[in-house]
Amino acid sequence: QKMAELLGLRDECGEGTLGAPALAGSCLADNRLNLDVYPDGCRRFLQLFKEQQGELVQVEFLRLSSNDCLLDTTLGCLPHLKHLKSLVLKGGHARDEFGSYQHGSLTSLPPDFGNLRCLTHLDLSFNRLSTLPSCILHLSSLCVLLVSHNSLVTLPEDFGCLSKLTFFSAMKNQLKDLPQSIGELSMLQDLDLSENALELLPEEVGNLHNCTELDLSGNRLSSIPDSLANLKSLRRLHLHSNLLVTVPASLASLPNLSRLDLQNNCLRAIPAEIQTLPFVHVRGNPLGETEPSPQADKPSTGRLKRLFLSSGEGSFIVTSEGCRVFLACGIHFYFPPGAASAPLRIHFRSLTPDPQWVKLRHHDVLLSRVLELHPHGIQFQQEVQIWMPYISPQTPHQHEVVVRTFCGQSWSDLKTRVKQKRKSKKCVAHCCVLHFSWFLVVSRLVQNECKVPAEGTLLFSSVDPSIKVIFPPGATKEPRSVKLQVLSVSAEEIQEITAHAECRASPLLYLSQDTTVDFLKPVRIQLPLPPGVTGLNLDRSRLHILHGDLEGQTWNDITSEVVLDFTHLYAVFEVTHFSWYWLWYTTKTYIGGIAKKVYERLRLYQVNFIVLQRKRDPEQVLLQCVPKHKVDPVLKKLQDRYRGPEPSDMVEMFEGEQFFAAFERGISIDMDRPDCVDGRLSFIFYSHLKNMKEIYVTSPVDRKGQAVKGQVSFYRGAVPESIPEDASRRRKGPDSLWLATLPIKLPQLKPRWDENPGPLYGFSFPPLNLGNAETGYLTQANLLSIARRVGADWQSIGLNLGLTYQQIERIGYNNREDLNKQILDMLFSWAQQNSEDPDCVSKLITALKESGRQDIADEVEAIIELGRQKYSESIRRLGLGQESSTEDSAIAI
């Protein structure tokens, strides 16, 4: 029975009351109740349970966020939903200020939860379970169980009583062993126990005769039982990132095995039967090396274990023996012996910098993505070394490269060494740390610092040694740290910005200290006179000492407040507190306003926008914001594969400034992309990063009869408070945030193999809906779009998807001399075999990355990343119907 009468939900008048007038919007579709998309989903559920319990108990699919503060109260009502088939009580819906997922509050379930006899799918991921609730063992119909990202240490001894279980995921827990009864799960097809603390496997694992995929990666296994050779249905066996010293040769006899991953173990030898298999991966093992002598006092650096992680991996284990770890993105770690006192799992991820929390200082330049390392705040016994690749800065003479890390409440800079690799010429920043958090590489103004004692001292700039700060004895009672930075400004820059040939200025001096207390005695500062000015020709009425605030927003003329002394080349004055200081020589009267204008312009970058379309596929559009001096090299690099209009006129942007790209006049994009805001693509400009996105566009216009001439317009995200007036005047058009507009054209459509409504090259497939609500869905249309770009990599992708060599050879033979048919046959054969696999979408993404097709993987991730959010938005925009309810529901039972 459909329950459309529940569409009019009630909203609360006041806090904490469930009796209230109408909740805005709807959250129920057919027999599905999706409340995890609402921040107050449990409150809505409790209100429905109170007011319309008779209708609510008919619900079969329910989703709730375990980050909800009313979860405990809600759990008591769930056993009343006797018809429930799928239940998601998942955390990870809330994030901290740095974008990390927060685990839910679920620690247990009510005892009568086991009375849900119809329940076949249960997802308790991203919670705080330390033991598996015993009531789960009474769910006799359960087929799919997900408890990943919890704190489970063990599973119940009678876990095998879940006889109908076909899919079980307990990845990223703390499991140390498995019960022998796990071998009784005779229907289990997919078992994921990756990233736990398993040291031994029971022989009974070999009784899982229907298991097709077994993931034991990221544990502490030193061996595996011979009984694994009994898993005749096994296609993929993941054993990478363990401590294996041996593997049974009998694994080579598994008839359906198409992937055996043994990377990053301690294997010094591998049975010949296994080593000759083409689908075995053994990188990161000390193959052929001799066993280290037990009498050796310390293991040498050369004998340390070396781990090479692929792009799909997100963690590794460090033991007390130490290791070297190489990530696919070029980052390299060195853990010396003794750095970790016990085996420790390290999680890592590379993040796109978000200006809301990556706070760059003035004149800083971001040179890398953000590296996050877990667990946060852990203290190592010895310093861990990190090498991070970065983009070489354009102004090295007055800037220096440092690694910046987040410590507690603020970012701080680490002592950093830089080097350039000989072969690749890539730049790498090296630092040493005792803790893990967030790390990034920036270019900052060269910083000189010293500790000022009570006896006084001298600090000078390494950029311009003529700039000095003299601290007299008695200037401070307690020692304090002082930092000095200098920004040189050429006379040509001053003249170009001010349009006044007689305006001149000294280098900018910035002084800071680790306390807010002023000095007890004046501190003496020496600055060089502006270019062309000497003590012999000096007109003192034209010389001004300017003091700027910390943000450079106001510049005050303090010439009359200080005592100025002059030499032939220098000006000397005294201050008691620190900030920006600037020496100007000009006839202008309002010098503070001019200095502010020049300072702001020094922080701006001149950029051009590029819009290009692939020559072979005009629907694929490349957008990029490029600094002016890089435009020609970028276009030259892209000209063989892309075509498009000339770059836009030059505009000016700040480092870390947001801007948007809007497709207009008959061109549209997927509005549910994670980077799409109000129909526009969001970008953050960083002068040394790519600032590039490549997306697929469509048009609501019928292109069978005509081409579509559209355009892409670029807009500022917001007007920065410190933007200079002349930059504002350059903006055109009715929209004050408008930056530029460039044309694009989608050609008239011609009949193509992927657009025929009938069978495709002789193939006819039923509609597909791959995946689940957690990983997102892919439809037949999505697979057709993917097939168009696979090309000659189809065999590699097929093998990484789990197809056997025999299947690949048969597909190639049956469709010989027709690449399109081969791709379609491979892709849809896999899709049909895995249509019931709830994790098939993530496996497709991993296979694409492992096959070197990161471009296609990125597009698939963009399609599915916000699947659940897409569903919630469709509820709000279009109302609830059968079509929208199936787009992002729980796993089909």
Short mmCIF file of N, CA and C in Angstrom, two decimals, residues 5 12-13 96 130 134 149 220 301 331 390 410 428 433 472 510 537 558 564 657 685 707 733 784 802 823 871 882:
data_model
loop_
_atom_site.label_atom_id
_atom_site.label_comp_id
_atom_site.label_asym_id
_atom_site.label_seq_id
_atom_site.Cartn_x
_atom_site.Cartn_y
_atom_site.Cartn_z
N GLU A 5 -0.44 9.69 1.90
CA GLU A 5 -1.01 10.57 2.92
C GLU A 5 0.04 11.04 3.93
N GLU A 12 7.97 21.47 13.82
CA GLU A 12 7.87 21.87 15.20
C GLU A 12 7.78 23.39 15.34
N CYS A 13 7.07 23.82 16.36
CA CYS A 13 7.03 25.24 16.69
C CYS A 13 8.21 25.60 17.57
N ASP A 96 33.72 17.39 10.49
CA ASP A 96 34.34 18.42 11.31
C ASP A 96 34.77 19.58 10.41
N SER A 130 31.86 -1.47 19.63
CA SER A 130 33.05 -2.22 20.06
C SER A 130 32.79 -3.72 20.05
N SER A 134 24.29 -8.65 20.05
CA SER A 134 23.88 -10.06 19.97
C SER A 134 22.54 -10.23 19.26
N HIS A 149 34.16 0.66 9.52
CA HIS A 149 34.48 1.91 10.22
C HIS A 149 33.85 1.95 11.62
N ARG A 220 47.62 -8.01 9.82
CA ARG A 220 48.95 -8.37 10.35
C ARG A 220 49.23 -9.86 10.13
N THR A 301 69.15 1.08 7.21
CA THR A 301 68.11 1.76 6.44
C THR A 301 67.82 1.03 5.15
N ILE A 331 54.26 11.20 -2.75
CA ILE A 331 54.65 11.45 -1.37
C ILE A 331 55.39 10.23 -0.83
N TYR A 390 56.01 19.29 -4.87
CA TYR A 390 55.33 20.58 -4.98
C TYR A 390 55.69 21.23 -6.32
N SER A 410 45.97 26.11 15.23
CA SER A 410 46.51 27.01 14.20
C SER A 410 47.54 26.28 13.34
N VAL A 428 60.82 18.56 -4.34
CA VAL A 428 60.31 17.83 -3.19
C VAL A 428 60.68 18.61 -1.93
N VAL A 433 58.66 15.17 11.55
CA VAL A 433 57.58 15.44 12.49
C VAL A 433 57.49 14.33 13.53
N PRO A 472 67.98 47.25 21.67
CA PRO A 472 68.93 47.73 22.69
C PRO A 472 68.82 46.91 23.97
N TYR A 510 58.05 43.62 7.23
CA TYR A 510 57.03 43.10 8.15
C TYR A 510 57.73 42.49 9.34
N ASN A 537 70.48 64.37 -2.13
CA ASN A 537 69.40 65.05 -2.88
C ASN A 537 68.05 64.92 -2.19
N ILE A 558 53.17 57.96 9.71
CA ILE A 558 53.66 58.21 11.07
C ILE A 558 54.94 59.03 11.06
N LEU A 564 63.35 60.69 12.62
CA LEU A 564 64.01 60.13 11.45
C LEU A 564 65.44 60.61 11.37
N GLU A 657 41.10 32.81 -4.19
CA GLU A 657 39.80 33.42 -4.44
C GLU A 657 38.88 32.45 -5.19
N PHE A 685 40.93 29.64 -7.10
CA PHE A 685 42.14 29.98 -7.85
C PHE A 685 43.38 29.91 -6.96
N ALA A 707 23.10 22.61 -34.83
CA ALA A 707 24.13 22.74 -33.81
C ALA A 707 23.64 23.70 -32.73
N GLY A 733 29.39 44.51 -18.02
CA GLY A 733 28.12 43.81 -18.04
C GLY A 733 27.25 44.16 -16.84
N LEU A 784 27.19 3.18 -21.19
CA LEU A 784 27.41 3.50 -22.60
C LEU A 784 28.36 4.70 -22.73
N GLY A 802 37.72 -8.34 -12.76
CA GLY A 802 37.52 -9.69 -12.28
C GLY A 802 37.16 -10.70 -13.35
N ILE A 823 34.33 -3.78 -26.43
CA ILE A 823 34.17 -2.97 -25.22
C ILE A 823 32.80 -3.18 -24.62
N TYR A 871 19.12 12.37 -4.50
CA TYR A 871 17.79 11.87 -4.17
C TYR A 871 17.03 12.86 -3.30
N GLN A 882 7.44 7.06 -7.73
CA GLN A 882 8.13 5.77 -7.84
C GLN A 882 9.49 5.92 -8.48
#
